[in-house]
Amino acid sequence: MYEPIRTKSVHSTVARTPSSDFPHRSREEELDIQLAGHLAALLAVTDELRALEPSAELDVAAERLAGQLTRLRGGAAPSRMSASAPTTRLDALHQRAHALAGRALVVAASRADTAAAILSAERMDAHAVTAVA
């Protein structure tokens, strides 16, 4: 009446497959990736802010962020944004930078990365003052 199943069930194949058949990342590796992503986004916003209102503080912050990204990515330098025509309001950029720094702080704290946590907290403070003013 019915044709017999000729292949093994997907569920039984997965159940018998050892977990070493596909790559796994540790929690630390996942947090490193997540932190690098937040810091890269924060660096992009910082570069945008530098294009709109150049300042020595933003230059130093951008270099420190790039240094942390290089460390997290095992020596690979981050991509940097080139100066472009300003399209976003300054207060919106500061709010976005504040939010990104907050996310980076949470991840840095959960992975016990003191250097990244301090840098993220400093950037939160800098952008909170500017965003409110």
PDB file of C-alpha atoms in Angstrom:
ATOM      1  CA  MET A   1       0.000   0.000   0.000  1.00  0.00           C
ATOM      2  CA  TYR A   2       2.706   2.493   0.998  1.00  0.00           C
ATOM      3  CA  GLU A   3       6.202   2.578  -0.407  1.00  0.00           C
ATOM      4  CA  PRO A   4       8.779   1.712   2.255  1.00  0.00           C
ATOM      5  CA  ILE A   5      11.129   4.434   3.443  1.00  0.00           C
ATOM      6  CA  ARG A   6      14.500   3.888   1.815  1.00  0.00           C
ATOM      7  CA  THR A   7      16.532   6.515   3.633  1.00  0.00           C
ATOM      8  CA  LYS A   8      17.185   6.958   7.285  1.00  0.00           C
ATOM      9  CA  SER A   9      15.244   9.543   9.199  1.00  0.00           C
ATOM     10  CA  VAL A  10      16.866  12.928   9.605  1.00  0.00           C
ATOM     11  CA  HIS A  11      16.127  12.751  13.307  1.00  0.00           C
ATOM     12  CA  SER A  12      17.850   9.445  13.831  1.00  0.00           C
ATOM     13  CA  THR A  13      20.868  10.608  11.795  1.00  0.00           C
ATOM     14  CA  VAL A  14      21.298  13.714  13.945  1.00  0.00           C
ATOM     15  CA  ALA A  15      20.853  11.738  17.130  1.00  0.00           C
ATOM     16  CA  ARG A  16      23.716   9.403  16.226  1.00  0.00           C
ATOM     17  CA  THR A  17      26.053  12.042  14.804  1.00  0.00           C
ATOM     18  CA  PRO A  18      28.793  12.996  17.247  1.00  0.00           C
ATOM     19  CA  SER A  19      28.843  16.672  18.153  1.00  0.00           C
ATOM     20  CA  SER A  20      32.372  17.005  16.781  1.00  0.00           C
ATOM     21  CA  ASP A  21      31.064  16.743  13.206  1.00  0.00           C
ATOM     22  CA  PHE A  22      30.192  20.427  13.098  1.00  0.00           C
ATOM     23  CA  PRO A  23      32.060  23.347  14.622  1.00  0.00           C
ATOM     24  CA  HIS A  24      31.077  24.703  17.975  1.00  0.00           C
ATOM     25  CA  ARG A  25      32.178  27.928  19.562  1.00  0.00           C
ATOM     26  CA  SER A  26      32.683  28.364  23.247  1.00  0.00           C
ATOM     27  CA  ARG A  27      30.815  30.960  25.234  1.00  0.00           C
ATOM     28  CA  GLU A  28      33.986  33.064  25.381  1.00  0.00           C
ATOM     29  CA  GLU A  29      34.350  32.959  21.595  1.00  0.00           C
ATOM     30  CA  GLU A  30      30.714  33.965  21.139  1.00  0.00           C
ATOM     31  CA  LEU A  31      31.135  36.861  23.564  1.00  0.00           C
ATOM     32  CA  ASP A  32      34.324  37.950  21.789  1.00  0.00           C
ATOM     33  CA  ILE A  33      32.464  38.023  18.476  1.00  0.00           C
ATOM     34  CA  GLN A  34      29.560  39.911  20.011  1.00  0.00           C
ATOM     35  CA  LEU A  35      31.823  42.436  21.729  1.00  0.00           C
ATOM     36  CA  ALA A  36      33.835  42.991  18.548  1.00  0.00           C
ATOM     37  CA  GLY A  37      30.600  43.647  16.661  1.00  0.00           C
ATOM     38  CA  HIS A  38      29.414  46.248  19.165  1.00  0.00           C
ATOM     39  CA  LEU A  39      32.805  47.946  19.267  1.00  0.00           C
ATOM     40  CA  ALA A  40      33.005  47.969  15.450  1.00  0.00           C
ATOM     41  CA  ALA A  41      29.593  49.650  15.261  1.00  0.00           C
ATOM     42  CA  LEU A  42      30.675  52.143  17.921  1.00  0.00           C
ATOM     43  CA  LEU A  43      33.858  52.854  15.942  1.00  0.00           C
ATOM     44  CA  ALA A  44      31.790  53.514  12.798  1.00  0.00           C
ATOM     45  CA  VAL A  45      29.576  55.999  14.661  1.00  0.00           C
ATOM     46  CA  THR A  46      32.645  57.605  16.232  1.00  0.00           C
ATOM     47  CA  ASP A  47      34.182  58.017  12.769  1.00  0.00           C
ATOM     48  CA  GLU A  48      30.923  59.614  11.584  1.00  0.00           C
ATOM     49  CA  LEU A  49      31.001  62.005  14.522  1.00  0.00           C
ATOM     50  CA  ARG A  50      34.647  62.828  13.791  1.00  0.00           C
ATOM     51  CA  ALA A  51      33.661  63.747  10.228  1.00  0.00           C
ATOM     52  CA  LEU A  52      30.912  66.073  11.499  1.00  0.00           C
ATOM     53  CA  GLU A  53      32.728  67.648  14.448  1.00  0.00           C
ATOM     54  CA  PRO A  54      36.455  66.904  14.545  1.00  0.00           C
ATOM     55  CA  SER A  55      37.920  66.793  18.046  1.00  0.00           C
ATOM     56  CA  ALA A  56      40.989  65.395  19.729  1.00  0.00           C
ATOM     57  CA  GLU A  57      38.817  63.430  22.178  1.00  0.00           C
ATOM     58  CA  LEU A  58      37.016  61.627  19.353  1.00  0.00           C
ATOM     59  CA  ASP A  59      40.346  60.920  17.635  1.00  0.00           C
ATOM     60  CA  VAL A  60      41.712  59.320  20.805  1.00  0.00           C
ATOM     61  CA  ALA A  61      38.483  57.362  21.348  1.00  0.00           C
ATOM     62  CA  ALA A  62      38.561  56.062  17.768  1.00  0.00           C
ATOM     63  CA  GLU A  63      42.163  54.895  18.143  1.00  0.00           C
ATOM     64  CA  ARG A  64      41.398  53.156  21.440  1.00  0.00           C
ATOM     65  CA  LEU A  65      38.353  51.446  19.910  1.00  0.00           C
ATOM     66  CA  ALA A  66      40.442  50.339  16.930  1.00  0.00           C
ATOM     67  CA  GLY A  67      43.052  48.961  19.339  1.00  0.00           C
ATOM     68  CA  GLN A  68      40.467  46.909  21.223  1.00  0.00           C
ATOM     69  CA  LEU A  69      39.036  45.596  17.948  1.00  0.00           C
ATOM     70  CA  THR A  70      42.478  44.595  16.737  1.00  0.00           C
ATOM     71  CA  ARG A  71      43.045  42.728  20.012  1.00  0.00           C
ATOM     72  CA  LEU A  72      39.681  40.940  19.862  1.00  0.00           C
ATOM     73  CA  ARG A  73      40.133  39.972  16.219  1.00  0.00           C
ATOM     74  CA  GLY A  74      43.560  38.485  16.758  1.00  0.00           C
ATOM     75  CA  GLY A  75      45.563  41.266  15.125  1.00  0.00           C
ATOM     76  CA  ALA A  76      43.277  42.055  12.186  1.00  0.00           C
ATOM     77  CA  ALA A  77      42.847  45.813  11.878  1.00  0.00           C
ATOM     78  CA  PRO A  78      39.241  47.045  11.697  1.00  0.00           C
ATOM     79  CA  SER A  79      37.768  48.665   8.611  1.00  0.00           C
ATOM     80  CA  ARG A  80      37.514  52.401   9.026  1.00  0.00           C
ATOM     81  CA  MET A  81      34.915  54.745   7.618  1.00  0.00           C
ATOM     82  CA  SER A  82      36.072  57.481   5.295  1.00  0.00           C
ATOM     83  CA  ALA A  83      34.714  60.994   5.628  1.00  0.00           C
ATOM     84  CA  SER A  84      31.442  61.371   3.765  1.00  0.00           C
ATOM     85  CA  ALA A  85      28.732  63.953   3.446  1.00  0.00           C
ATOM     86  CA  PRO A  86      26.940  64.391   6.784  1.00  0.00           C
ATOM     87  CA  THR A  87      23.385  63.085   6.639  1.00  0.00           C
ATOM     88  CA  THR A  88      22.555  62.478  10.291  1.00  0.00           C
ATOM     89  CA  ARG A  89      22.000  64.909  13.128  1.00  0.00           C
ATOM     90  CA  LEU A  90      24.676  65.049  15.787  1.00  0.00           C
ATOM     91  CA  ASP A  91      22.341  64.284  18.682  1.00  0.00           C
ATOM     92  CA  ALA A  92      21.041  61.162  16.906  1.00  0.00           C
ATOM     93  CA  LEU A  93      24.621  59.959  16.376  1.00  0.00           C
ATOM     94  CA  HIS A  94      25.465  60.576  20.027  1.00  0.00           C
ATOM     95  CA  GLN A  95      22.360  58.661  21.114  1.00  0.00           C
ATOM     96  CA  ARG A  96      23.278  55.761  18.840  1.00  0.00           C
ATOM     97  CA  ALA A  97      26.865  55.792  20.135  1.00  0.00           C
ATOM     98  CA  HIS A  98      25.596  55.836  23.732  1.00  0.00           C
ATOM     99  CA  ALA A  99      23.371  52.810  23.068  1.00  0.00           C
ATOM    100  CA  LEU A 100      26.173  50.906  21.313  1.00  0.00           C
ATOM    101  CA  ALA A 101      28.613  51.667  24.120  1.00  0.00           C
ATOM    102  CA  GLY A 102      26.028  50.361  26.600  1.00  0.00           C
ATOM    103  CA  ARG A 103      25.682  47.105  24.698  1.00  0.00           C
ATOM    104  CA  ALA A 104      29.449  46.745  24.501  1.00  0.00           C
ATOM    105  CA  LEU A 105      29.683  47.387  28.253  1.00  0.00           C
ATOM    106  CA  VAL A 106      27.208  44.613  29.028  1.00  0.00           C
ATOM    107  CA  VAL A 107      29.085  42.082  26.891  1.00  0.00           C
ATOM    108  CA  ALA A 108      32.501  43.212  28.174  1.00  0.00           C
ATOM    109  CA  ALA A 109      31.301  42.854  31.757  1.00  0.00           C
ATOM    110  CA  SER A 110      29.905  39.373  31.117  1.00  0.00           C
ATOM    111  CA  ARG A 111      33.212  38.206  29.648  1.00  0.00           C
ATOM    112  CA  ALA A 112      35.225  40.017  32.358  1.00  0.00           C
ATOM    113  CA  ASP A 113      37.160  42.144  29.849  1.00  0.00           C
ATOM    114  CA  THR A 114      38.178  45.067  32.039  1.00  0.00           C
ATOM    115  CA  ALA A 115      39.855  47.117  29.310  1.00  0.00           C
ATOM    116  CA  ALA A 116      36.860  46.942  26.981  1.00  0.00           C
ATOM    117  CA  ALA A 117      34.441  47.582  29.857  1.00  0.00           C
ATOM    118  CA  ILE A 118      36.314  50.714  30.959  1.00  0.00           C
ATOM    119  CA  LEU A 119      36.508  52.017  27.401  1.00  0.00           C
ATOM    120  CA  SER A 120      32.794  51.329  26.841  1.00  0.00           C
ATOM    121  CA  ALA A 121      31.824  53.062  30.088  1.00  0.00           C
ATOM    122  CA  GLU A 122      33.947  56.090  29.185  1.00  0.00           C
ATOM    123  CA  ARG A 123      32.297  56.296  25.768  1.00  0.00           C
ATOM    124  CA  MET A 124      28.850  55.986  27.353  1.00  0.00           C
ATOM    125  CA  ASP A 125      29.648  58.905  29.648  1.00  0.00           C
ATOM    126  CA  ALA A 126      31.032  61.024  26.807  1.00  0.00           C
ATOM    127  CA  HIS A 127      28.020  60.435  24.585  1.00  0.00           C
ATOM    128  CA  ALA A 128      25.475  60.780  27.395  1.00  0.00           C
ATOM    129  CA  VAL A 129      26.706  64.291  28.194  1.00  0.00           C
ATOM    130  CA  THR A 130      26.676  65.300  24.532  1.00  0.00           C
ATOM    131  CA  ALA A 131      23.354  63.643  23.704  1.00  0.00           C
ATOM    132  CA  VAL A 132      21.540  65.394  26.560  1.00  0.00           C
ATOM    133  CA  ALA A 133      23.146  68.808  26.048  1.00  0.00           C
TER     134      ALA A 133
END
